[in-house]
CSV table of C-alpha atoms and ligand atoms in Angstrom, one decimal:
chain,number,residue,atom,x,y,z
A,1,MET,CA,-122.0,-40.4,307.6
A,2,ARG,CA,-118.2,-40.8,307.1
A,3,ASP,CA,-116.3,-43.5,308.9
A,4,SER,CA,-114.9,-42.6,312.3
A,5,VAL,CA,-111.6,-40.8,312.2
A,6,TYR,CA,-109.1,-41.7,314.9
A,7,VAL,CA,-105.8,-40.1,315.9
A,8,THR,CA,-104.0,-42.9,314.0
A,9,LYS,CA,-104.5,-46.0,312.0
A,10,THR,CA,-102.3,-49.1,312.0
A,11,ARG,CA,-100.2,-49.5,308.9
A,12,LEU,CA,-100.6,-52.9,307.3
A,13,PRO,CA,-98.3,-54.7,304.8
A,14,LEU,CA,-99.4,-56.0,301.4
A,15,ARG,CA,-101.2,-59.3,302.1
A,16,GLU,CA,-99.0,-61.3,299.6
A,17,GLU,CA,-95.8,-60.0,301.0
A,18,PHE,CA,-96.8,-60.7,304.6
A,19,PHE,CA,-98.0,-64.2,303.8
A,20,ARG,CA,-94.8,-65.0,301.9
A,21,GLN,CA,-92.8,-63.9,304.9
A,22,ILE,CA,-95.0,-65.8,307.3
A,23,GLY,CA,-94.6,-68.8,305.0
A,24,THR,CA,-90.9,-68.9,305.7
A,25,VAL,CA,-91.6,-69.0,309.4
A,26,VAL,CA,-94.1,-71.9,308.9
A,27,ASP,CA,-91.6,-73.7,306.7
A,28,THR,CA,-88.8,-73.7,309.3
A,29,ALA,CA,-91.3,-74.4,312.1
A,30,TRP,CA,-89.2,-72.0,314.3
A,31,LEU,CA,-91.5,-69.5,316.1
A,32,THR,CA,-89.3,-67.9,318.7
A,33,ASN,CA,-85.9,-67.9,320.5
A,34,ASP,CA,-83.5,-66.0,318.2
A,35,GLY,CA,-84.9,-67.2,314.9
A,36,GLU,CA,-84.0,-66.1,311.4
A,37,CYS,CA,-86.6,-63.3,311.1
A,38,VAL,CA,-85.6,-61.7,314.4
A,39,ARG,CA,-81.9,-61.8,313.4
A,40,THR,CA,-82.7,-60.4,310.0
A,41,LEU,CA,-84.9,-57.7,311.4
A,42,GLU,CA,-82.2,-56.7,313.9
A,43,ARG,CA,-79.6,-56.5,311.1
A,44,ARG,CA,-81.9,-54.4,308.9
A,45,LEU,CA,-82.9,-52.0,311.7
A,46,GLN,CA,-79.3,-51.6,312.7
A,47,GLU,CA,-78.5,-50.6,309.1
A,48,TYR,CA,-81.6,-48.5,308.6
A,49,LEU,CA,-81.0,-46.5,311.8
A,50,GLY,CA,-77.2,-46.6,311.6
A,51,VAL,CA,-76.7,-47.7,315.2
A,52,PRO,CA,-73.9,-49.9,316.6
A,53,HIS,CA,-76.0,-52.5,318.6
A,54,LEU,CA,-79.7,-53.2,318.5
A,55,LEU,CA,-81.7,-55.8,320.2
A,56,VAL,CA,-85.4,-56.3,319.4
A,57,CYS,CA,-87.9,-57.1,322.3
A,58,ASN,CA,-91.5,-58.0,322.7
A,59,ASN,CA,-92.5,-54.4,323.4
A,60,GLY,CA,-91.1,-51.0,324.3
A,61,THR,CA,-91.9,-51.2,328.0
A,62,THR,CA,-89.8,-54.4,328.5
A,63,ALA,CA,-87.1,-52.8,326.3
A,64,LEU,CA,-87.0,-50.0,328.8
A,65,MET,CA,-87.0,-52.4,331.8
A,66,LEU,CA,-84.0,-54.3,330.3
A,67,ALA,CA,-82.1,-51.1,329.8
A,68,ILE,CA,-82.7,-50.0,333.4
A,69,GLN,CA,-81.7,-53.5,334.7
A,70,CYS,CA,-78.6,-53.8,332.6
A,71,ALA,CA,-77.5,-50.2,333.4
A,72,GLY,CA,-77.5,-51.2,337.0
A,73,LEU,CA,-80.3,-48.7,337.8
A,74,ALA,CA,-82.8,-51.0,339.4
A,75,HIS,CA,-83.9,-49.8,342.9
A,76,LYS,CA,-82.2,-46.4,342.3
A,77,LYS,CA,-83.3,-42.8,341.9
A,78,ILE,CA,-84.1,-41.8,338.3
A,79,ALA,CA,-84.9,-38.4,337.0
A,80,VAL,CA,-87.8,-38.6,334.5
A,81,THR,CA,-90.0,-36.3,332.5
A,82,PRO,CA,-93.7,-36.2,333.6
A,83,TYR,CA,-94.8,-35.4,330.1
A,84,THR,CA,-94.9,-38.7,328.4
A,85,TYR,CA,-97.0,-41.9,327.9
A,86,VAL,CA,-97.4,-43.7,331.2
A,87,ALA,CA,-95.3,-46.7,330.1
A,88,THR,CA,-92.1,-44.6,330.6
A,89,LEU,CA,-92.9,-44.3,334.3
A,90,SER,CA,-94.4,-47.8,334.8
A,91,ALA,CA,-91.2,-49.4,333.5
A,92,LEU,CA,-89.3,-47.4,336.0
A,93,LEU,CA,-91.7,-48.3,338.9
A,94,TRP,CA,-91.7,-52.1,338.0
A,95,MET,CA,-87.8,-51.9,338.4
A,96,ASP,CA,-88.4,-50.5,341.9
A,97,CYS,CA,-86.8,-47.2,341.0
A,98,THR,CA,-87.7,-43.9,342.7
A,99,PRO,CA,-88.9,-41.3,340.2
A,100,VAL,CA,-87.8,-37.7,340.5
A,101,PHE,CA,-90.0,-35.7,338.1
A,102,ILE,CA,-88.2,-32.9,336.2
A,103,ASP,CA,-90.4,-30.4,334.5
A,104,ILE,CA,-90.3,-29.9,330.8
A,105,ASP,CA,-89.0,-27.1,328.6
A,106,PRO,CA,-91.9,-25.0,327.4
A,107,GLY,CA,-90.5,-24.9,323.8
A,108,THR,CA,-89.5,-28.5,323.1
A,109,LEU,CA,-91.9,-30.1,325.7
A,110,CYS,CA,-88.9,-32.4,326.6
A,111,LEU,CA,-87.2,-32.7,329.9
A,112,SER,CA,-85.6,-29.4,330.9
A,113,PRO,CA,-81.7,-29.5,331.1
A,114,GLN,CA,-81.7,-26.5,333.4
A,115,LEU,CA,-84.0,-28.1,335.9
A,116,LEU,CA,-82.2,-31.4,335.6
A,117,HIS,CA,-78.9,-29.7,336.4
A,118,ARG,CA,-80.4,-28.2,339.5
A,119,ALA,CA,-81.9,-31.5,340.6
A,120,LEU,CA,-78.6,-33.4,340.2
A,121,GLN,CA,-76.9,-30.8,342.4
A,122,GLU,CA,-79.5,-31.1,345.1
A,123,GLN,CA,-79.8,-34.8,344.9
A,124,PRO,CA,-76.5,-36.4,344.0
A,125,ASP,CA,-78.0,-39.9,344.5
A,126,ILE,CA,-79.9,-39.6,341.2
A,127,ALA,CA,-78.2,-42.4,339.3
A,128,GLY,CA,-80.0,-42.2,336.0
A,129,VAL,CA,-81.9,-39.8,333.7
A,130,LEU,CA,-84.8,-40.9,331.5
A,131,PRO,CA,-85.9,-38.1,329.0
A,132,VAL,CA,-88.4,-38.7,326.2
A,133,HIS,CA,-88.2,-37.4,322.6
A,134,VAL,CA,-91.9,-36.5,322.7
A,135,TYR,CA,-93.7,-36.7,319.3
A,136,GLY,CA,-90.4,-37.6,317.8
A,137,PHE,CA,-89.0,-34.2,318.6
A,138,SER,CA,-85.4,-34.0,319.8
A,139,CYS,CA,-84.5,-33.4,323.4
A,140,ASP,CA,-81.6,-31.0,324.0
A,141,ILE,CA,-79.2,-33.9,323.4
A,142,ASP,CA,-76.0,-32.0,323.8
A,143,ARG,CA,-76.8,-30.4,327.1
A,144,LEU,CA,-78.4,-33.5,328.5
A,145,GLU,CA,-75.3,-35.5,327.6
A,146,SER,CA,-72.9,-33.1,329.2
A,147,ILE,CA,-74.9,-32.7,332.4
A,148,CYS,CA,-75.2,-36.5,332.7
A,149,ARG,CA,-71.4,-36.9,332.1
A,150,GLU,CA,-70.6,-34.2,334.6
A,151,HIS,CA,-72.6,-36.0,337.3
A,152,GLY,CA,-71.8,-39.5,336.3
A,153,ALA,CA,-75.5,-40.3,335.7
A,154,THR,CA,-76.6,-42.9,333.1
A,155,LEU,CA,-78.6,-41.5,330.3
A,156,ILE,CA,-81.5,-43.6,328.9
A,157,TYR,CA,-83.7,-42.1,326.2
A,158,ASP,CA,-87.2,-43.2,325.7
A,159,ALA,CA,-87.2,-42.8,321.9
A,160,ALA,CA,-90.5,-44.8,321.5
A,161,GLN,CA,-91.9,-42.1,319.2
A,162,ALA,CA,-88.6,-41.1,317.5
A,163,PHE,CA,-88.2,-43.8,314.8
A,164,GLY,CA,-87.1,-42.0,311.7
A,165,SER,CA,-86.2,-38.7,313.4
A,166,SER,CA,-82.5,-37.6,313.3
A,167,CYS,CA,-80.3,-34.9,314.6
A,168,LYS,CA,-76.8,-33.9,313.3
A,169,GLY,CA,-77.1,-36.6,310.7
A,170,LYS,CA,-77.6,-39.4,313.3
A,171,SER,CA,-80.8,-41.2,314.3
A,172,LEU,CA,-82.2,-40.0,317.6
A,173,LEU,CA,-81.9,-43.7,318.7
A,174,ASP,CA,-78.1,-43.4,318.5
A,175,TYR,CA,-77.9,-41.0,321.5
A,176,GLY,CA,-77.6,-41.6,325.2
A,177,ASP,CA,-76.0,-44.6,326.9
A,178,TYR,CA,-79.1,-46.5,325.9
A,179,SER,CA,-82.1,-45.7,323.7
A,180,ILE,CA,-85.3,-47.7,323.5
A,181,CYS,CA,-88.0,-47.7,320.8
A,182,SER,CA,-91.5,-49.1,320.7
A,183,PHE,CA,-92.8,-51.0,317.7
A,184,HIS,CA,-96.4,-51.0,318.9
A,185,ALA,CA,-99.1,-51.1,316.2
A,186,THR,CA,-99.9,-47.3,316.7
A,187,LYS,CA,-96.3,-46.3,316.0
A,188,LEU,CA,-94.8,-45.2,312.6
A,189,PHE,CA,-92.9,-48.4,312.2
A,190,HIS,CA,-94.3,-51.4,314.0
A,191,THR,CA,-94.4,-55.2,314.6
A,192,ALA,CA,-97.9,-55.2,316.1
A,193,GLU,CA,-96.2,-55.5,319.5
A,194,GLY,CA,-92.5,-55.0,319.8
A,195,GLY,CA,-89.6,-52.7,320.6
A,196,CYS,CA,-85.8,-52.5,320.7
A,197,VAL,CA,-82.9,-51.3,322.8
A,198,VAL,CA,-79.9,-49.6,321.2
A,199,SER,CA,-76.6,-49.8,323.2
A,200,HIS,CA,-73.0,-48.7,322.5
A,201,SER,CA,-70.7,-51.5,323.6
A,202,ASP,CA,-70.4,-55.2,323.0
A,203,GLU,CA,-70.6,-55.7,326.7
A,204,ALA,CA,-73.9,-53.8,327.1
A,205,HIS,CA,-75.3,-55.6,324.1
A,206,ARG,CA,-74.4,-59.1,325.5
A,207,ALA,CA,-75.9,-58.2,328.9
A,208,LEU,CA,-79.2,-57.1,327.3
A,209,SER,CA,-79.3,-60.1,325.2
A,210,LEU,CA,-78.8,-62.4,328.1
A,211,ALA,CA,-81.4,-60.6,330.3
A,212,ARG,CA,-83.9,-60.7,327.4
A,213,ALA,CA,-84.0,-64.5,327.5
A,214,PHE,CA,-84.2,-65.4,331.3
A,215,GLY,CA,-80.6,-64.7,332.0
A,216,HIS,CA,-79.3,-68.1,331.3
A,217,ILE,CA,-77.5,-70.0,328.5
A,218,GLY,CA,-78.1,-73.7,328.7
A,219,ASP,CA,-77.9,-74.7,332.4
A,220,THR,CA,-75.7,-71.8,333.4
A,221,HIS,CA,-77.6,-69.0,335.0
A,222,TYR,CA,-75.7,-65.7,334.9
A,223,THR,CA,-78.1,-63.0,335.9
A,224,LEU,CA,-81.7,-62.0,336.6
A,225,GLY,CA,-83.5,-62.1,333.3
A,226,ILE,CA,-87.0,-61.9,332.0
A,227,ASN,CA,-88.9,-63.0,328.8
A,228,ALA,CA,-88.5,-60.0,326.5
A,229,LYS,CA,-88.1,-61.9,323.3
A,230,MET,CA,-89.8,-61.0,320.0
A,231,SER,CA,-91.5,-63.8,318.2
A,232,GLU,CA,-90.7,-64.8,314.6
A,233,LEU,CA,-94.3,-63.8,313.6
A,234,HIS,CA,-93.9,-60.3,314.9
A,235,ALA,CA,-90.5,-60.0,313.3
A,236,ALA,CA,-91.9,-61.2,310.0
A,237,LEU,CA,-94.5,-58.4,310.1
A,238,GLY,CA,-91.6,-55.9,310.8
A,239,LEU,CA,-89.6,-57.2,307.9
A,240,THR,CA,-92.6,-56.5,305.5
A,241,LEU,CA,-93.3,-53.1,307.0
A,242,LEU,CA,-89.8,-51.6,307.2
A,243,PRO,CA,-89.3,-50.8,303.5
A,244,GLY,CA,-92.5,-48.7,303.4
A,245,THR,CA,-91.5,-46.5,306.4
A,246,GLN,CA,-90.0,-43.6,304.4
A,247,GLU,CA,-93.2,-43.5,302.3
A,248,GLU,CA,-95.3,-43.3,305.4
A,249,ILE,CA,-93.1,-40.4,306.7
A,250,ASP,CA,-93.5,-38.6,303.4
A,251,LYS,CA,-97.3,-39.0,303.5
A,252,ARG,CA,-97.4,-37.6,307.0
A,253,GLN,CA,-95.2,-34.7,306.1
A,254,ASN,CA,-97.7,-33.9,303.3
A,255,LEU,CA,-100.6,-34.0,305.7
A,256,HIS,CA,-98.6,-31.7,308.0
A,257,ARG,CA,-98.5,-29.2,305.1
A,258,VAL,CA,-102.3,-29.5,304.8
A,259,TYR,CA,-102.9,-28.9,308.5
A,260,ASP,CA,-100.3,-26.1,308.6
A,261,LYS,CA,-102.1,-24.3,305.8
A,262,ALA,CA,-105.6,-24.9,307.2
A,263,LEU,CA,-104.6,-23.8,310.7
A,264,GLU,CA,-102.6,-20.7,309.6
A,265,GLY,CA,-103.4,-17.8,311.8
A,266,ALA,CA,-105.6,-19.9,314.1
A,267,ASN,CA,-105.5,-19.2,317.9
A,268,LEU,CA,-103.3,-22.1,318.9
A,269,THR,CA,-99.6,-22.9,319.3
A,270,LYS,CA,-97.5,-25.7,318.1
A,271,PRO,CA,-94.3,-27.1,319.6
A,272,ARG,CA,-91.3,-26.6,317.4
A,273,VAL,CA,-87.7,-27.8,317.3
A,274,LEU,CA,-85.3,-25.0,316.4
A,275,ASP,CA,-82.1,-27.0,315.8
A,276,THR,CA,-81.6,-26.7,312.0
A,277,SER,CA,-79.9,-30.1,311.8
A,278,PHE,CA,-83.0,-31.8,313.1
A,279,SER,CA,-85.0,-34.0,310.7
A,280,TRP,CA,-88.5,-35.0,312.0
A,281,ASN,CA,-90.5,-38.1,311.4
A,282,TYR,CA,-93.7,-36.1,311.4
A,283,SER,CA,-95.4,-38.8,313.4
A,284,TYR,CA,-97.8,-36.6,315.3
A,285,TYR,CA,-99.6,-33.3,314.9
A,286,PRO,CA,-99.8,-31.8,318.4
A,287,VAL,CA,-101.5,-28.5,319.0
A,288,LEU,CA,-101.8,-26.4,322.2
A,289,LEU,CA,-105.1,-24.8,322.7
A,290,GLN,CA,-105.8,-21.8,324.9
A,291,ASP,CA,-107.0,-23.7,327.9
A,292,GLU,CA,-108.7,-26.9,329.0
A,293,ALA,CA,-112.2,-25.6,328.6
A,294,THR,CA,-111.5,-24.8,324.9
A,295,LEU,CA,-110.0,-28.2,324.5
A,296,LEU,CA,-113.0,-30.0,325.9
A,297,ARG,CA,-115.3,-28.0,323.7
A,298,VAL,CA,-113.3,-28.8,320.6
A,299,MET,CA,-113.3,-32.5,321.5
A,300,CYS,CA,-117.1,-32.5,321.9
A,301,ARG,CA,-117.6,-30.7,318.6
A,302,LEU,CA,-115.3,-33.1,316.7
A,303,ALA,CA,-116.9,-36.2,318.4
A,304,GLU,CA,-120.2,-35.1,316.9
A,305,GLN,CA,-118.5,-35.5,313.5
A,306,ASN,CA,-117.1,-38.9,314.5
A,307,ILE,CA,-113.6,-37.4,314.7
A,308,TYR,CA,-111.5,-38.5,317.7
A,309,PRO,CA,-108.2,-36.7,318.3
A,310,ARG,CA,-106.3,-37.8,321.5
A,311,ARG,CA,-105.1,-36.0,324.6
A,312,TYR,CA,-101.4,-37.0,324.2
A,313,PHE,CA,-100.1,-36.6,326.9
A,314,TYR,CA,-102.6,-36.3,329.6
A,315,PRO,CA,-102.5,-36.3,332.6
A,316,SER,CA,-99.0,-35.1,333.6
A,317,LEU,CA,-97.6,-38.2,335.3
A,318,ASN,CA,-96.4,-36.4,338.4
A,319,THR,CA,-100.1,-36.0,339.4
A,320,LEU,CA,-101.0,-39.8,339.2
A,321,GLU,CA,-103.1,-40.8,342.2
A,322,TYR,CA,-101.4,-44.1,342.8
A,323,LEU,CA,-98.0,-42.6,343.2
A,324,ARG,CA,-96.5,-42.2,346.7
A,325,SER,CA,-97.4,-38.7,347.7
A,326,GLU,CA,-93.7,-37.7,348.3
A,327,TRP,CA,-93.0,-38.5,344.6
A,328,ARG,CA,-95.7,-36.3,343.1
A,329,GLY,CA,-94.3,-32.8,343.4
A,330,SER,CA,-95.3,-29.9,341.1
A,331,CYS,CA,-94.4,-29.6,337.4
A,332,PRO,CA,-96.3,-26.5,336.3
A,333,VAL,CA,-95.2,-26.5,332.7
A,334,SER,CA,-96.0,-30.1,332.1
A,335,GLU,CA,-99.4,-29.9,334.0
A,336,ASN,CA,-100.3,-26.8,332.0
A,337,THR,CA,-99.3,-28.3,328.7
A,338,ALA,CA,-101.1,-31.6,329.4
A,339,ALA,CA,-104.3,-29.8,330.2
A,340,ARG,CA,-104.6,-28.2,326.7
A,341,VAL,CA,-102.7,-30.4,324.2
A,342,LEU,CA,-104.5,-32.3,321.5
A,343,CYS,CA,-103.0,-34.6,318.8
A,344,LEU,CA,-104.9,-34.3,315.6
A,345,PRO,CA,-105.7,-37.4,313.4
A,346,LEU,CA,-102.6,-38.2,311.4
A,347,HIS,CA,-101.6,-41.3,309.4
A,348,GLY,CA,-100.6,-42.2,305.9
A,349,ASP,CA,-104.1,-43.2,304.9
A,350,LEU,CA,-105.8,-40.0,306.0
A,351,ALA,CA,-107.3,-38.1,303.1
A,352,PRO,CA,-106.2,-34.5,302.9
A,353,ASP,CA,-109.8,-33.3,302.8
A,354,ILE,CA,-110.4,-35.0,306.2
A,355,ALA,CA,-107.5,-33.0,307.6
A,356,GLU,CA,-109.1,-29.9,306.2
A,357,THR,CA,-112.5,-30.8,307.8
A,358,VAL,CA,-110.8,-31.5,311.2
A,359,SER,CA,-109.1,-28.1,310.9
A,360,ARG,CA,-112.3,-26.3,310.0
A,361,PHE,CA,-114.3,-27.7,313.0
A,362,LEU,CA,-111.3,-27.0,315.3
A,363,VAL,CA,-110.9,-23.4,314.2
A,364,ALA,CA,-114.6,-22.7,314.5
A,365,GLU,CA,-114.5,-23.6,318.2
A,366,LEU,CA,-111.5,-21.4,319.0
A,367,PRO,CA,-112.2,-18.2,320.9
A,368,SER,CA,-111.3,-14.9,319.1
A,369,SER,CA,-109.6,-16.7,316.3
A,370,SER,CA,-107.8,-14.3,314.0
A,371,LEU,CA,-109.0,-16.2,311.0
A,372,GLN,CA,-111.5,-14.2,308.9
B,1,PLP,C1,-95.6,-46.3,322.9
B,1,PLP,C2,-94.8,-45.8,324.0
B,1,PLP,C3,-94.2,-46.6,325.0
B,1,PLP,C4,-94.6,-48.0,325.2
B,1,PLP,O1,-94.2,-48.9,324.2
B,1,PLP,P1,-94.9,-50.3,324.2
B,1,PLP,O2,-94.3,-50.9,323.0
B,1,PLP,O3,-96.4,-50.1,323.9
B,1,PLP,O4,-94.7,-51.0,325.4
B,1,PLP,C5,-93.3,-46.0,325.9
B,1,PLP,N1,-93.0,-44.7,325.9
B,1,PLP,C6,-93.5,-43.9,325.0
B,1,PLP,C7,-93.2,-42.4,325.0
B,1,PLP,C8,-94.5,-44.4,324.0
B,1,PLP,O5,-95.0,-43.5,323.2
């Protein structure tokens, strides 16, 4: 029987390159606190992404907490999409913010500008907006920006999945007042654990940098801080993986073509971005099945073959049991999407014939498929 096939597989550097990079860390005996690898990684990422200020952190969740804290949004009301990984919401809750769930647009699966506009009119005390570029797709960045400007709300993008995606010639990480990214091992570019915050002024960058390291310099304590520093070992991994990122994107794009072809005419839908200036990182392959029953049947059938796609994102976060009941509300588009979405296995190491096999088993379980 073939090896198990999971939704993704961690990208690893060449052993020699990684050991050489780690060797420089051992030589200097400097393991953390703004070391050489962290500084170099920040510079390289800033160039790679073409962003003005970038600060690396120990993960994407703390990166988001830092952005919320430094934007002065702690304890405030924040509009957020319910269709995302739970960390988007947990960062907000750890900052004692009140979530206001805004349903998603059925086309992009990102936070709906229309519904946001209405919510801001009804609740002027919403101080910040936290949309997510799901699957590396682009939110409606122009409309979100103008709506936030009009209402004086701070715009923080969770761009955890958007590394390598761009719109109008700019990295998605360059949009909003702040954008955060995750460098978790499951992401396209990673440092095992890690993340970053992108900001747009010297002042914001300094505040983030201070808060990342306990809020003090020497014996002078300026502000509430936390430990959100990335270690030199993680940064060393990032330095060895960054150059292979475009190749990884190209491989995933090829697999997309394989899936697209094998699923042509199948009874499912795929989210799409229509902006012609958008360039995708191809990091995921999400499909929307007819209903949850079909999805569960497909998952069972694939599991028999040792193939494990993932329900990204499920459940819709506005339905979480541990939330205060007055926060939950109803987000029909997100709930409906979450019930029937499946991300198919996709990573640079996946053999094209496995993608074909996955597609074949998937299509066989679809009701009234139009495939002959
Ligand atoms: C991965 C992810 C996060 C969390 O990042 P960590 O680095 O694991 O803390 C947050 N939001 C989204 C949308 C993600 O996909």
